[in-house]
mmCIF file of C-alpha atoms in Angstrom:
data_model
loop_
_atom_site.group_PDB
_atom_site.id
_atom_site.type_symbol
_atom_site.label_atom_id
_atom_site.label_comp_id
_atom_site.label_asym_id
_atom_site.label_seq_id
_atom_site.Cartn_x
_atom_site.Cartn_y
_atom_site.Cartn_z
ATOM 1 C CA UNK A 1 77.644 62.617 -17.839
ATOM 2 C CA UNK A 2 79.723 64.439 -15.348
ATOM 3 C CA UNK A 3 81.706 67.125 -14.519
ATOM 4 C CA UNK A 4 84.278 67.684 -11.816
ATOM 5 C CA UNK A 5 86.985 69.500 -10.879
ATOM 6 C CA UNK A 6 90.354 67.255 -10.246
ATOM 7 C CA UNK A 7 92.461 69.286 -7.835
ATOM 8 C CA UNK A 8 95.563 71.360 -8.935
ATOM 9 C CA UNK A 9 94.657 70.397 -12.489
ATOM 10 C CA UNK A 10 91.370 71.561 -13.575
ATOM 11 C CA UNK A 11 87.743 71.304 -15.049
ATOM 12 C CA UNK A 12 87.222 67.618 -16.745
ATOM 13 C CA UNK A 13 84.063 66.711 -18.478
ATOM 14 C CA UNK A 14 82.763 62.780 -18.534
ATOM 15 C CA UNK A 15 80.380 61.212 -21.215
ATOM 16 C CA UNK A 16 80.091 57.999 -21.497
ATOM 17 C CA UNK A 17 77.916 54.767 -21.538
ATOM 18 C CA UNK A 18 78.187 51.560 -19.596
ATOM 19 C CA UNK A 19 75.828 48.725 -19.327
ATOM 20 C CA UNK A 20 74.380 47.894 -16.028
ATOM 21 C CA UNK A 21 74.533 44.737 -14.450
ATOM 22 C CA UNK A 22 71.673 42.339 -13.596
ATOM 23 C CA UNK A 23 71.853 42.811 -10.091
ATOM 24 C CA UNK A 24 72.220 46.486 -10.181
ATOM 25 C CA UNK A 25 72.803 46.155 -6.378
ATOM 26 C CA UNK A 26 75.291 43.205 -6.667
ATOM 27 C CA UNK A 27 79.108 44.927 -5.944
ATOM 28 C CA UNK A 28 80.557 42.220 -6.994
ATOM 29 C CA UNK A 29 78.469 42.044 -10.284
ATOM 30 C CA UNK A 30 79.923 45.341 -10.985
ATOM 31 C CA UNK A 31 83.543 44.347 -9.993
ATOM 32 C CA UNK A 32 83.079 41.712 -12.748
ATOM 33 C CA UNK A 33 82.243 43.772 -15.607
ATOM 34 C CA UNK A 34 85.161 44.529 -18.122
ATOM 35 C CA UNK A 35 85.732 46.136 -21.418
ATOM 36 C CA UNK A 36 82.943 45.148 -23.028
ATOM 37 C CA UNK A 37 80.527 46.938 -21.095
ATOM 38 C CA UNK A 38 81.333 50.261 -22.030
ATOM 39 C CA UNK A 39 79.646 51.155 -25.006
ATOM 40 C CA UNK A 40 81.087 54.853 -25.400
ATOM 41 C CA UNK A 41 83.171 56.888 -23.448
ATOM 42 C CA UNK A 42 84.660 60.538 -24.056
ATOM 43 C CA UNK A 43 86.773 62.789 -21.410
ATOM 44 C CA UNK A 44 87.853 66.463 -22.102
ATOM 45 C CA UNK A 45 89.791 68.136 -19.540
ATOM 46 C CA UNK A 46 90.041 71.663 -20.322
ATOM 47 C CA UNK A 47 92.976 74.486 -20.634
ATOM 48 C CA UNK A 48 95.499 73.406 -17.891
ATOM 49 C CA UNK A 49 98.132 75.620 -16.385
ATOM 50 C CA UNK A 50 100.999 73.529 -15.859
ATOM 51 C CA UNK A 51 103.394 75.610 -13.286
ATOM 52 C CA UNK A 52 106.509 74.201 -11.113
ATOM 53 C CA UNK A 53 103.631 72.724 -8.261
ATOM 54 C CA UNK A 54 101.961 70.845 -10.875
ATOM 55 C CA UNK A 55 105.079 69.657 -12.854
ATOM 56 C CA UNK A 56 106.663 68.481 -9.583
ATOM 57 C CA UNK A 57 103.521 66.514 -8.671
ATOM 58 C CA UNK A 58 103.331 64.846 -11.864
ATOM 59 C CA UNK A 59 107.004 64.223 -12.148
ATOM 60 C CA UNK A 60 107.233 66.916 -15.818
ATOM 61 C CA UNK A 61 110.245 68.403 -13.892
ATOM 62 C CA UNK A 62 110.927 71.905 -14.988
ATOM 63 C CA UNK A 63 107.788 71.331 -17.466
ATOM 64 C CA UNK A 64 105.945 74.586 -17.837
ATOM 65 C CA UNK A 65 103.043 75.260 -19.847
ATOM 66 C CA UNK A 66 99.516 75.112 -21.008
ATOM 67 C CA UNK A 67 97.966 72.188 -22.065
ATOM 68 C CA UNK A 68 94.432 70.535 -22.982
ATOM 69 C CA UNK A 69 93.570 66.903 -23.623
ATOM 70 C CA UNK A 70 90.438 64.788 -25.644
ATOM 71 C CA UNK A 71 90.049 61.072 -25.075
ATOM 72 C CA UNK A 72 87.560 59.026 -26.744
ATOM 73 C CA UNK A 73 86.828 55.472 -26.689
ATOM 74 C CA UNK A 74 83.904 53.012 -29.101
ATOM 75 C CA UNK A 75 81.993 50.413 -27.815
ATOM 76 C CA UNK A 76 83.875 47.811 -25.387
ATOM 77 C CA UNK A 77 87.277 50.043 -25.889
ATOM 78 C CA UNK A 78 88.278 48.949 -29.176
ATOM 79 C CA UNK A 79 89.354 52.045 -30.354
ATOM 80 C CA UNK A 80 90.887 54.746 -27.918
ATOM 81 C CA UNK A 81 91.375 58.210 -29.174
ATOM 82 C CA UNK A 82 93.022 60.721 -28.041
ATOM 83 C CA UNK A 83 94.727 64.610 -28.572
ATOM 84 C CA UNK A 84 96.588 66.666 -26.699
ATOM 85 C CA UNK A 85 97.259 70.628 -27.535
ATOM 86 C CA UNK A 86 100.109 72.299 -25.599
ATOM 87 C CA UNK A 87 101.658 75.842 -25.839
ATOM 88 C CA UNK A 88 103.976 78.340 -24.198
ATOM 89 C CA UNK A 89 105.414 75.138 -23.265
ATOM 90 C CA UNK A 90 108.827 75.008 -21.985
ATOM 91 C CA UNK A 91 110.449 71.408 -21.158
ATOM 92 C CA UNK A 92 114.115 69.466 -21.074
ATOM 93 C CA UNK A 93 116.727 71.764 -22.439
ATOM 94 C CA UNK A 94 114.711 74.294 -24.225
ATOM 95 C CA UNK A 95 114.708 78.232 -23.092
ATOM 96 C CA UNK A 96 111.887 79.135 -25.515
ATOM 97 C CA UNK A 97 108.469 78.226 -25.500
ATOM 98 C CA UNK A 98 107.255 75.382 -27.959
ATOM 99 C CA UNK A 99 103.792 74.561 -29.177
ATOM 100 C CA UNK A 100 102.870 70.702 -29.351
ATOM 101 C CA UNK A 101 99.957 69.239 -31.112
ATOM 102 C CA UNK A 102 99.870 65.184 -30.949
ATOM 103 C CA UNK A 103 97.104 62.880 -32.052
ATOM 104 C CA UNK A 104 96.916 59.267 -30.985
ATOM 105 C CA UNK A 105 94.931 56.253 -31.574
ATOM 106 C CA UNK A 106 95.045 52.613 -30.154
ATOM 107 C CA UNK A 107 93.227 49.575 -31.045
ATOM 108 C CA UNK A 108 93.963 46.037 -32.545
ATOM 109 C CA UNK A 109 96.637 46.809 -34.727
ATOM 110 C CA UNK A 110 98.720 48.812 -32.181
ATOM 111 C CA UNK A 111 99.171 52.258 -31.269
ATOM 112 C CA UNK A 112 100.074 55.239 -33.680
ATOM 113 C CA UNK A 113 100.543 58.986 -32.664
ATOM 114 C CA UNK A 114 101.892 61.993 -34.871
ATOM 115 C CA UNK A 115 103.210 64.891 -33.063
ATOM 116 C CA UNK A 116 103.185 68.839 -34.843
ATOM 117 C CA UNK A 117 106.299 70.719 -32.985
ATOM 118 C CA UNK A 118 106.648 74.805 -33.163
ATOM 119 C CA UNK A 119 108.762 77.377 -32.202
ATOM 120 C CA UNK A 120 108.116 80.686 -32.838
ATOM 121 C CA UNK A 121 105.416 80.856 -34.730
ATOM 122 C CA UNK A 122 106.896 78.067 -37.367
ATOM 123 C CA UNK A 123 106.727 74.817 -37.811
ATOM 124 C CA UNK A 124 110.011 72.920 -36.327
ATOM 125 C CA UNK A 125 109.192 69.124 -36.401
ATOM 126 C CA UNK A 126 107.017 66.323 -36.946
ATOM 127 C CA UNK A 127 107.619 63.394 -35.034
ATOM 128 C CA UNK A 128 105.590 59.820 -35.890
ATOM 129 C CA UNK A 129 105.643 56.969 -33.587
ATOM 130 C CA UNK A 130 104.152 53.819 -33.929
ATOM 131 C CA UNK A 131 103.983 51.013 -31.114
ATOM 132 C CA UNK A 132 102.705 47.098 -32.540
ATOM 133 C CA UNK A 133 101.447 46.186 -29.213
ATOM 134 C CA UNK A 134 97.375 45.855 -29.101
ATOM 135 C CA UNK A 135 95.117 47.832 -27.429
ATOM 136 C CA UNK A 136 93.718 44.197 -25.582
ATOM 137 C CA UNK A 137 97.176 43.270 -24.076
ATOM 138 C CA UNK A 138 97.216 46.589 -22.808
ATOM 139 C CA UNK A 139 93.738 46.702 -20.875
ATOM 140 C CA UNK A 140 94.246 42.481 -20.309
ATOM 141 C CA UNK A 141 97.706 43.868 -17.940
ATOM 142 C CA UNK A 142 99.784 41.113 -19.904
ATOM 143 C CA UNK A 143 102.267 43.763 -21.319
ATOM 144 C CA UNK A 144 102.680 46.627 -19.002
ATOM 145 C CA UNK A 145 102.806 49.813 -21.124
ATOM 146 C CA UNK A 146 105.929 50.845 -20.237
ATOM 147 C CA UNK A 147 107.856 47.861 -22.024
ATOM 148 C CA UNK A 148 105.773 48.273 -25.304
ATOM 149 C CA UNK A 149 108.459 48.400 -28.311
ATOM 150 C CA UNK A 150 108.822 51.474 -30.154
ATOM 151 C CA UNK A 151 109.668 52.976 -33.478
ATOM 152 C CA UNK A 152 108.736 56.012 -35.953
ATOM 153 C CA UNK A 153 110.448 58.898 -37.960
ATOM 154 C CA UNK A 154 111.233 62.284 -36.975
ATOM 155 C CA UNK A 155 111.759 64.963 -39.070
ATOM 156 C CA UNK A 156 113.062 68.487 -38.043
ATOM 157 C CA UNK A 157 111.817 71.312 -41.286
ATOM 158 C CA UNK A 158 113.999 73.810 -42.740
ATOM 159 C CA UNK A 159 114.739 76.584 -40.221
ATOM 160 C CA UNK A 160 117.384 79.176 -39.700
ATOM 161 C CA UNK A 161 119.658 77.704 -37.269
ATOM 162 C CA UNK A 162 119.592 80.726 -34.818
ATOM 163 C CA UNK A 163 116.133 79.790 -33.747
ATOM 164 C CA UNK A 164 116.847 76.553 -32.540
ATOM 165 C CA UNK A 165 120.244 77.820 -30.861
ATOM 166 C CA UNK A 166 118.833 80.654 -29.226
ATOM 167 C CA UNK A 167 115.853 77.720 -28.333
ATOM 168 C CA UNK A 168 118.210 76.029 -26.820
ATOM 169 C CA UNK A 169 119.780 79.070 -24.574
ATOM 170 C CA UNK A 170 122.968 79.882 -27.427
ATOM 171 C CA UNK A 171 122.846 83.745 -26.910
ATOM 172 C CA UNK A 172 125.529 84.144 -30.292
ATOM 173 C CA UNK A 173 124.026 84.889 -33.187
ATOM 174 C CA UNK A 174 123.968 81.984 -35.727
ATOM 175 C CA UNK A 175 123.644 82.540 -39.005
ATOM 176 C CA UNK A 176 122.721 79.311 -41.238
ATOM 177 C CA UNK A 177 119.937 77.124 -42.307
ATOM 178 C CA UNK A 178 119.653 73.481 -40.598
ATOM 179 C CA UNK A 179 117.289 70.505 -41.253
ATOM 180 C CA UNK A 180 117.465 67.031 -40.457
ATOM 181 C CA UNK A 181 115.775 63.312 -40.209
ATOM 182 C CA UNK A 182 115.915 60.738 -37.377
ATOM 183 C CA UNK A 183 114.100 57.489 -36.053
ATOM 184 C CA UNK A 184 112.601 56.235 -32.849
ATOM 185 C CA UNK A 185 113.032 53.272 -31.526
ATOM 186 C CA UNK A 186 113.641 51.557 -27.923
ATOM 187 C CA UNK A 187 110.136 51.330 -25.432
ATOM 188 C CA UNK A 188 107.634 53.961 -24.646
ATOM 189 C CA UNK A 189 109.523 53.545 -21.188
ATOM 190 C CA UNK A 190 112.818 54.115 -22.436
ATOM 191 C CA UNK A 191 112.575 56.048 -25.757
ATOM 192 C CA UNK A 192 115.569 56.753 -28.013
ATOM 193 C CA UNK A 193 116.288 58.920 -31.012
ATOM 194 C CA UNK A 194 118.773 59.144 -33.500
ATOM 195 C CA UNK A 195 118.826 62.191 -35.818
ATOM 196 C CA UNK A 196 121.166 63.427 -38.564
ATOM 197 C CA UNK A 197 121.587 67.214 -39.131
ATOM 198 C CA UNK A 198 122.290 69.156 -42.409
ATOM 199 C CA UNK A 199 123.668 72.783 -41.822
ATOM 200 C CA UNK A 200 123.924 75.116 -44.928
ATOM 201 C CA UNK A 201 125.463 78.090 -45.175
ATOM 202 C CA UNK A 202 127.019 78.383 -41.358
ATOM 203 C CA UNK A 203 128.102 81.372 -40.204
ATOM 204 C CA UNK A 204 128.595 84.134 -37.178
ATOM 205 C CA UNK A 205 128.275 87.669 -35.851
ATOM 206 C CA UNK A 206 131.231 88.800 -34.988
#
């Protein structure tokens, strides 16, 4: 167990398990060990502040908010979990602070994460991506994580349109109600999205 303080981030906590080699005093014994020798792992790093320093060092951009993050891993890494909370967070385009909730898990089947999106109290979207690459080619190097294939479902819930405008820096007020599906697909690199809108009852004041 440990606990340390990473700089400009925060407080992270370490519990975990590993088995010891033979030669406990061998370095290269340890450089040899792998997976298998961890038999349970978990890393919380608490409430982070993430301001324009922090962003810029870990290439967020304009990124701004609070975040905290859970990792846990079984026996030899078979199964990684992890979740990440965010909110007040303001990224890309948007003007109005977001909250973020994603869960993720990765083992032999792949990689799956959902995502819970607010604004303003409400629920805005719900994003699911899954990723068929296993967890072993990952740790084994042989497909660098970047290049894994992507796909998944978005959908954005019913919501008066003037929330996501004004979101998105419109100061005119919108009157309407919008909703809409999409998919993911292209690498966790490079993602892409395609989503189709439906707008009812659009109007404006004046």
């Amino acid at each position: 167990t440990a606990d340390a303080t990473v700089r400009g981030i925060g407080a992270a906590h370490l519990t975990g398990a590993v088995r010891v080699p033979a030669r406990p005093l061998d370095l290269a014994a340890w450089r040899a060990l792998d997976a298998s020798a961890v038999d349970a792992l978990a890393l919380v790093i608490d409430e982070v502040t993430v301001d324009a320093a922090l962003a810029r060092a870990l290439g967020l951009g304009r990124a701004r908010g609070t975040v905290a993050a859970t990792v846990t891993a079984t026996a030899g890494l078979r199964t990684v979990e992890a979740r990440l909370d965010a909110r007040d967070l303001i990224a890309g385009p948007l003007q109005a602070p977001i909250t973020a909730a994603v869960v993720a898990r990765a083992d032999d089947r792949g990689l799956e994460a959902t995502a819970e999106v607010g604004l303003g109290g409400r629920p805005l979207a719900t994003i699911a991506a899954r990723a068929p690459t296993p967890l072993p080619a990952l740790l084994a190097g042989t497909t660098p994580p970047s290049a894994v294939a992507l796909g998944g479902s978005i959908a954005l819930v019913k919501g008066d349109v003037a929330t996501l405008t004004q979101a998105l820096g419109q100061p005119r007020r919108i009157s309407g109600q919008v909703e809409g599906t999409g998919t993911l697909a292209g690498t966790v690199g490079a993602p892409t999205a395609a989503v189709a809108l439906v707008v009812t009852d659009l109007g404006a004041r004046p």
